[in-house]
Amino acid sequence: MNSSTPVITFHNIEKNFGSLKVLKGISGEINRGEVVAVIGSSGCGKSTLLRCFNRLEKIDSGHLTVNGINLSHPQFNQKQLRQLRTQVGMVFQQFNLFPHLTVLENLILAPCKVLGKTRKESTQQAGFYLEKVGLFDKASAYPQQLSGGQKQRVAIARSLCMNPQIMLFDEPTSALDPELVGEVLQVMQELATEGMTMVVVTHEMQFAREVAHRVIFMDKGIVAEQGPASEVISNPRSDRLRTFLSRLN
Ligand code: ADP
Ligand code: MG
């Protein structure tokens, strides 16, 4: 489903790290139910943009609204931050599971602590999402007993347990052995089919082409090209995008 209700709008946002200008006035929007792939060379600002969306980074200027929460308002407060963090899930390249907790405990921690759900309710829900990512039988395992692909599927299930409206993925398959990439992409594809709003930083062009509705190509802190996935990937307009795509093959 791809209606055109924007859930993330960003206008002219800038982000600097000291004297390094990383986002140089980026604008765009992500619609409800839309899957957007963000591509571009290492260091062009993809992670920074994604991290601004859930306020792991604070923008220096511009306007940013995520799911109705105005992140550029000077009085943005802790209550809004908590709201934002429950509404926006994020999956990282390195999984970030708690190693000393079982899979189940990883999944129910935030629903219990942050959402105040009972252990019983959280456990039920965790079971549902573990089933969904095909890991129901791993509930009592510890992360170190899992493959990379399984860890990442657990990380996705953990995010889903917060019932997010938006899911951000930062190179979710980049740390995986090639043979484990497919199982993670498949879970993401299912989520997309169910209508989840997703922003996915990825180098998987086949995934971008087949699953993403739109592709944003970033280059040195700006949006250099964007459009329907098939068009942007099959018919790059700029030399930079052509070069970027040819290097991936
Ligand atoms: P990408 O995800 O596209 O590879 P990033 O958004 O991670 O790029 O980084 C963009 C630039 O910002 C890089 O030059 C990186 O070194 C720099 N950068 C990212 N995070 C920080 C930080 N916390 N402090 C200083 N520099 C950073
Ligand atoms: Mg990155």
Short mmCIF file of C-alpha atoms and ligand atoms in Angstrom, two decimals:
data_model
loop_
_atom_site.label_atom_id
_atom_site.label_comp_id
_atom_site.label_asym_id
_atom_site.label_seq_id
_atom_site.Cartn_x
_atom_site.Cartn_y
_atom_site.Cartn_z
CA MET A 1 0.00 0.00 0.00
CA ASN A 2 1.38 3.34 -0.95
CA SER A 3 -0.96 6.14 -0.04
CA SER A 4 0.49 9.60 -0.02
CA THR A 5 0.24 10.61 3.61
CA PRO A 6 3.69 11.80 4.63
CA VAL A 7 4.89 10.30 7.90
CA ILE A 8 8.37 11.74 7.70
CA THR A 9 8.91 15.16 6.21
CA PHE A 10 12.29 16.79 6.15
CA HIS A 11 13.05 20.16 4.73
CA ASN A 12 16.47 21.64 4.25
CA ILE A 13 17.98 19.72 7.11
CA GLU A 14 21.61 20.20 7.96
CA LYS A 15 23.86 18.22 10.24
CA ASN A 16 27.46 18.97 11.03
CA PHE A 17 30.01 17.16 13.13
CA GLY A 18 32.28 20.02 14.16
CA SER A 19 33.47 21.55 10.91
CA LEU A 20 32.39 18.53 8.85
CA LYS A 21 29.16 19.24 6.98
CA VAL A 22 27.47 15.88 6.64
CA LEU A 23 23.89 16.75 5.64
CA LYS A 24 23.81 19.84 3.48
CA GLY A 25 20.20 20.91 3.30
CA ILE A 26 18.34 17.72 2.47
CA SER A 27 14.61 17.70 1.75
CA GLY A 28 12.06 15.02 1.07
CA GLU A 29 9.29 12.94 2.52
CA ILE A 30 8.40 9.37 3.29
CA ASN A 31 4.76 8.37 2.91
CA ARG A 32 2.79 5.95 5.02
CA GLY A 33 3.27 2.40 3.78
CA GLU A 34 6.13 3.43 1.56
CA VAL A 35 9.41 1.53 1.33
CA VAL A 36 12.29 3.82 0.49
CA ALA A 37 15.80 2.59 -0.17
CA VAL A 38 18.62 5.02 0.56
CA ILE A 39 21.76 4.32 -1.42
CA GLY A 40 25.10 6.06 -1.85
CA SER A 41 28.81 5.72 -1.25
CA SER A 42 30.28 5.19 2.18
CA GLY A 43 30.48 8.44 4.12
CA CYS A 44 27.83 10.32 2.11
CA GLY A 45 25.56 10.70 5.16
CA LYS A 46 23.06 7.84 4.88
CA SER A 47 23.35 6.67 8.48
CA THR A 48 23.33 10.22 9.74
CA LEU A 49 20.08 10.95 7.90
CA LEU A 50 18.49 7.80 9.30
CA ARG A 51 19.74 8.58 12.80
CA CYS A 52 18.20 12.06 12.60
CA PHE A 53 14.82 10.43 11.94
CA ASN A 54 14.78 8.84 15.39
CA ARG A 55 16.85 11.51 17.05
CA LEU A 56 19.97 9.50 17.64
CA GLU A 57 21.37 12.64 16.02
CA LYS A 58 19.97 16.11 16.45
CA ILE A 59 19.69 18.22 13.32
CA ASP A 60 21.45 21.60 13.29
CA SER A 61 18.90 23.36 11.12
CA GLY A 62 15.90 22.76 8.92
CA HIS A 63 12.54 21.16 9.63
CA LEU A 64 11.90 17.55 10.50
CA THR A 65 8.58 15.98 11.44
CA VAL A 66 8.27 12.26 12.16
CA ASN A 67 4.84 10.72 12.69
CA GLY A 68 3.44 14.09 13.69
CA ILE A 69 6.25 14.89 16.13
CA ASN A 70 8.15 18.05 15.29
CA LEU A 71 11.80 17.28 15.91
CA SER A 72 12.92 20.74 14.92
CA HIS A 73 10.85 22.50 17.54
CA PRO A 74 13.09 24.25 20.08
CA GLN A 75 10.96 22.84 22.90
CA PHE A 76 11.21 19.23 21.76
CA ASN A 77 11.15 17.36 25.07
CA GLN A 78 11.87 14.02 26.72
CA LYS A 79 8.24 12.93 26.55
CA GLN A 80 8.24 13.41 22.79
CA LEU A 81 11.55 11.59 22.56
CA ARG A 82 10.07 8.58 24.33
CA GLN A 83 7.05 8.71 22.03
CA LEU A 84 9.29 8.92 19.00
CA ARG A 85 11.44 6.00 20.10
CA THR A 86 8.43 3.73 20.50
CA GLN A 87 6.96 4.77 17.16
CA VAL A 88 10.16 4.41 15.18
CA GLY A 89 12.05 1.12 15.23
CA MET A 90 15.63 0.84 14.10
CA VAL A 91 17.69 -2.11 12.99
CA PHE A 92 21.45 -1.78 12.80
CA GLN A 93 24.16 -3.54 10.84
CA GLN A 94 25.60 -4.99 14.05
CA PHE A 95 22.29 -6.29 15.51
CA ASN A 96 22.88 -4.71 18.96
CA LEU A 97 21.24 -7.56 20.87
CA PHE A 98 21.96 -7.82 24.60
CA PRO A 99 24.41 -10.75 24.78
CA HIS A 100 23.60 -11.70 28.38
CA LEU A 101 19.86 -12.01 27.69
CA THR A 102 18.03 -14.79 25.89
CA VAL A 103 16.20 -14.08 22.68
CA LEU A 104 12.90 -13.89 24.55
CA GLU A 105 14.33 -11.58 27.20
CA ASN A 106 15.76 -9.35 24.47
CA LEU A 107 12.28 -9.12 22.97
CA ILE A 108 10.28 -8.38 26.11
CA LEU A 109 12.67 -5.99 27.83
CA ALA A 110 11.49 -2.76 26.22
CA PRO A 111 7.78 -3.64 26.05
CA CYS A 112 7.89 -4.32 29.83
CA LYS A 113 10.15 -1.43 30.82
CA VAL A 114 9.13 1.26 28.37
CA LEU A 115 5.54 0.41 27.48
CA GLY A 116 4.69 -0.99 30.92
CA LYS A 117 3.24 -4.21 29.51
CA THR A 118 2.99 -7.30 31.70
CA ARG A 119 5.51 -10.07 31.25
CA LYS A 120 2.76 -12.37 30.11
CA GLU A 121 1.46 -9.97 27.50
CA SER A 122 4.97 -9.17 26.24
CA THR A 123 5.88 -12.84 26.06
CA GLN A 124 2.80 -13.60 24.01
CA GLN A 125 3.60 -10.83 21.61
CA ALA A 126 7.26 -11.85 21.42
CA GLY A 127 6.10 -15.34 20.45
CA PHE A 128 4.02 -13.89 17.67
CA TYR A 129 6.93 -11.95 16.20
CA LEU A 130 9.43 -14.77 16.68
CA GLU A 131 7.07 -16.98 14.73
CA LYS A 132 6.88 -14.32 12.07
CA VAL A 133 10.65 -14.21 11.60
CA GLY A 134 10.83 -18.01 11.76
CA LEU A 135 12.63 -18.27 15.11
CA PHE A 136 9.98 -19.39 17.56
CA ASP A 137 12.16 -22.33 18.58
CA LYS A 138 15.06 -20.01 19.52
CA ALA A 139 13.27 -18.16 22.33
CA SER A 140 15.58 -19.56 25.02
CA ALA A 141 18.80 -19.29 23.01
CA TYR A 142 21.44 -16.65 23.68
CA PRO A 143 22.56 -14.40 20.82
CA GLN A 144 25.99 -16.06 20.62
CA GLN A 145 24.28 -19.35 19.78
CA LEU A 146 22.68 -17.85 16.68
CA SER A 147 23.96 -17.22 13.17
CA GLY A 148 24.23 -13.63 11.96
CA GLY A 149 21.07 -14.00 9.92
CA GLN A 150 19.18 -15.33 12.92
CA LYS A 151 20.51 -12.52 15.12
CA GLN A 152 19.32 -9.95 12.64
CA ARG A 153 15.89 -11.57 12.44
CA VAL A 154 15.72 -11.44 16.24
CA ALA A 155 16.69 -7.77 16.10
CA ILE A 156 13.84 -7.13 13.66
CA ALA A 157 11.39 -9.05 15.85
CA ARG A 158 12.58 -7.07 18.87
CA SER A 159 11.87 -3.81 17.07
CA LEU A 160 8.43 -5.02 16.02
CA CYS A 161 7.56 -5.82 19.64
CA MET A 162 7.32 -2.07 20.25
CA ASN A 163 4.61 -1.86 17.58
CA PRO A 164 6.41 0.83 15.60
CA GLN A 165 4.76 2.88 12.87
CA ILE A 166 8.02 3.26 10.98
CA MET A 167 11.03 0.97 10.66
CA LEU A 168 14.50 2.23 9.86
CA PHE A 169 17.11 -0.23 8.64
CA ASP A 170 20.77 0.75 8.46
CA GLU A 171 22.56 -1.74 6.20
CA PRO A 172 20.85 -4.67 7.91
CA THR A 173 22.61 -7.28 5.78
CA SER A 174 26.06 -5.75 5.39
CA ALA A 175 27.61 -7.70 8.27
CA LEU A 176 26.22 -11.03 7.10
CA ASP A 177 27.84 -13.87 5.20
CA PRO A 178 26.35 -13.85 1.70
CA GLU A 179 24.38 -17.04 2.24
CA LEU A 180 22.53 -15.46 5.21
CA VAL A 181 21.47 -12.26 3.47
CA GLY A 182 18.40 -13.76 1.81
CA GLU A 183 16.63 -14.85 5.00
CA VAL A 184 16.82 -11.32 6.40
CA LEU A 185 15.71 -9.67 3.18
CA GLN A 186 12.80 -12.07 3.03
CA VAL A 187 11.58 -10.98 6.46
CA MET A 188 11.91 -7.37 5.37
CA GLN A 189 10.05 -8.06 2.17
CA GLU A 190 7.16 -9.56 4.15
CA LEU A 191 7.03 -6.52 6.38
CA ALA A 192 6.92 -4.31 3.31
CA THR A 193 4.09 -6.37 1.85
CA GLU A 194 2.13 -5.90 5.06
CA GLY A 195 2.33 -2.15 4.58
CA MET A 196 5.04 -1.17 7.06
CA THR A 197 6.63 2.20 6.38
CA MET A 198 10.30 1.46 5.88
CA VAL A 199 13.45 3.44 5.20
CA VAL A 200 16.26 1.09 4.28
CA VAL A 201 19.89 2.02 3.80
CA THR A 202 21.21 -0.79 1.65
CA HIS A 203 23.64 -1.88 -1.00
CA GLU A 204 21.31 -4.68 -2.09
CA MET A 205 20.17 -3.33 -5.42
CA GLN A 206 17.99 -6.31 -6.19
CA PHE A 207 16.10 -5.73 -2.95
CA ALA A 208 15.84 -2.02 -3.73
CA ARG A 209 14.55 -2.74 -7.21
CA GLU A 210 12.05 -5.39 -6.16
CA VAL A 211 10.82 -4.16 -2.79
CA ALA A 212 11.39 -0.42 -2.54
CA HIS A 213 8.84 1.92 -4.02
CA ARG A 214 11.36 4.68 -4.26
CA VAL A 215 15.12 5.08 -4.18
CA ILE A 216 17.03 8.04 -2.83
CA PHE A 217 20.61 8.32 -4.03
CA MET A 218 22.70 10.44 -1.70
CA ASP A 219 25.98 11.97 -2.67
CA LYS A 220 28.15 13.98 -0.29
CA GLY A 221 25.33 15.11 1.96
CA ILE A 222 22.71 15.90 -0.65
CA VAL A 223 19.97 13.98 -2.43
CA ALA A 224 21.50 13.64 -5.86
CA GLU A 225 18.76 11.57 -7.49
CA GLN A 226 15.49 10.04 -6.45
CA GLY A 227 12.51 8.39 -8.02
CA PRO A 228 10.81 5.04 -8.56
CA ALA A 229 13.24 2.26 -7.76
CA SER A 230 13.28 0.67 -11.20
CA GLU A 231 13.88 4.01 -12.91
CA VAL A 232 16.64 5.26 -10.65
CA ILE A 233 18.52 1.97 -10.72
CA SER A 234 17.96 1.10 -14.38
CA ASN A 235 18.29 4.60 -15.79
CA PRO A 236 20.71 6.60 -13.65
CA ARG A 237 20.81 10.15 -14.89
CA SER A 238 24.05 11.30 -13.31
CA ASP A 239 27.58 10.02 -13.85
CA ARG A 240 27.95 9.72 -10.10
CA LEU A 241 25.06 7.30 -9.77
CA ARG A 242 26.22 5.35 -12.82
CA THR A 243 29.68 5.04 -11.29
CA PHE A 244 28.25 4.09 -7.90
CA LEU A 245 26.07 1.36 -9.40
CA SER A 246 28.83 -0.04 -11.60
CA ARG A 247 31.14 -0.39 -8.59
CA LEU A 248 28.57 -2.55 -6.81
CA ASN A 249 28.63 -5.18 -9.52
P1 ADP B 1 27.27 6.65 5.53
O1 ADP B 1 26.29 5.99 6.43
O2 ADP B 1 26.68 7.15 4.25
O3 ADP B 1 28.47 5.80 5.27
P2 ADP B 1 27.61 8.43 7.77
O4 ADP B 1 26.32 9.16 7.89
O5 ADP B 1 27.88 7.35 8.72
O6 ADP B 1 27.81 7.96 6.26
O7 ADP B 1 28.80 9.47 7.93
C1 ADP B 1 28.90 10.65 7.15
C2 ADP B 1 30.14 11.39 7.57
O8 ADP B 1 29.98 11.85 8.91
C3 ADP B 1 31.40 10.56 7.57
O9 ADP B 1 32.47 11.38 7.14
C4 ADP B 1 31.57 10.16 9.01
O10 ADP B 1 32.92 9.95 9.32
C5 ADP B 1 31.03 11.38 9.73
N1 ADP B 1 30.44 11.07 11.04
C6 ADP B 1 29.39 10.25 11.26
N2 ADP B 1 29.07 10.21 12.56
C7 ADP B 1 29.95 11.01 13.19
C8 ADP B 1 30.15 11.40 14.55
N3 ADP B 1 29.35 10.95 15.53
N4 ADP B 1 31.15 12.24 14.81
C9 ADP B 1 31.94 12.73 13.84
N5 ADP B 1 31.81 12.42 12.54
C10 ADP B 1 30.82 11.57 12.20
MG MG B 2 26.30 4.11 7.29
#
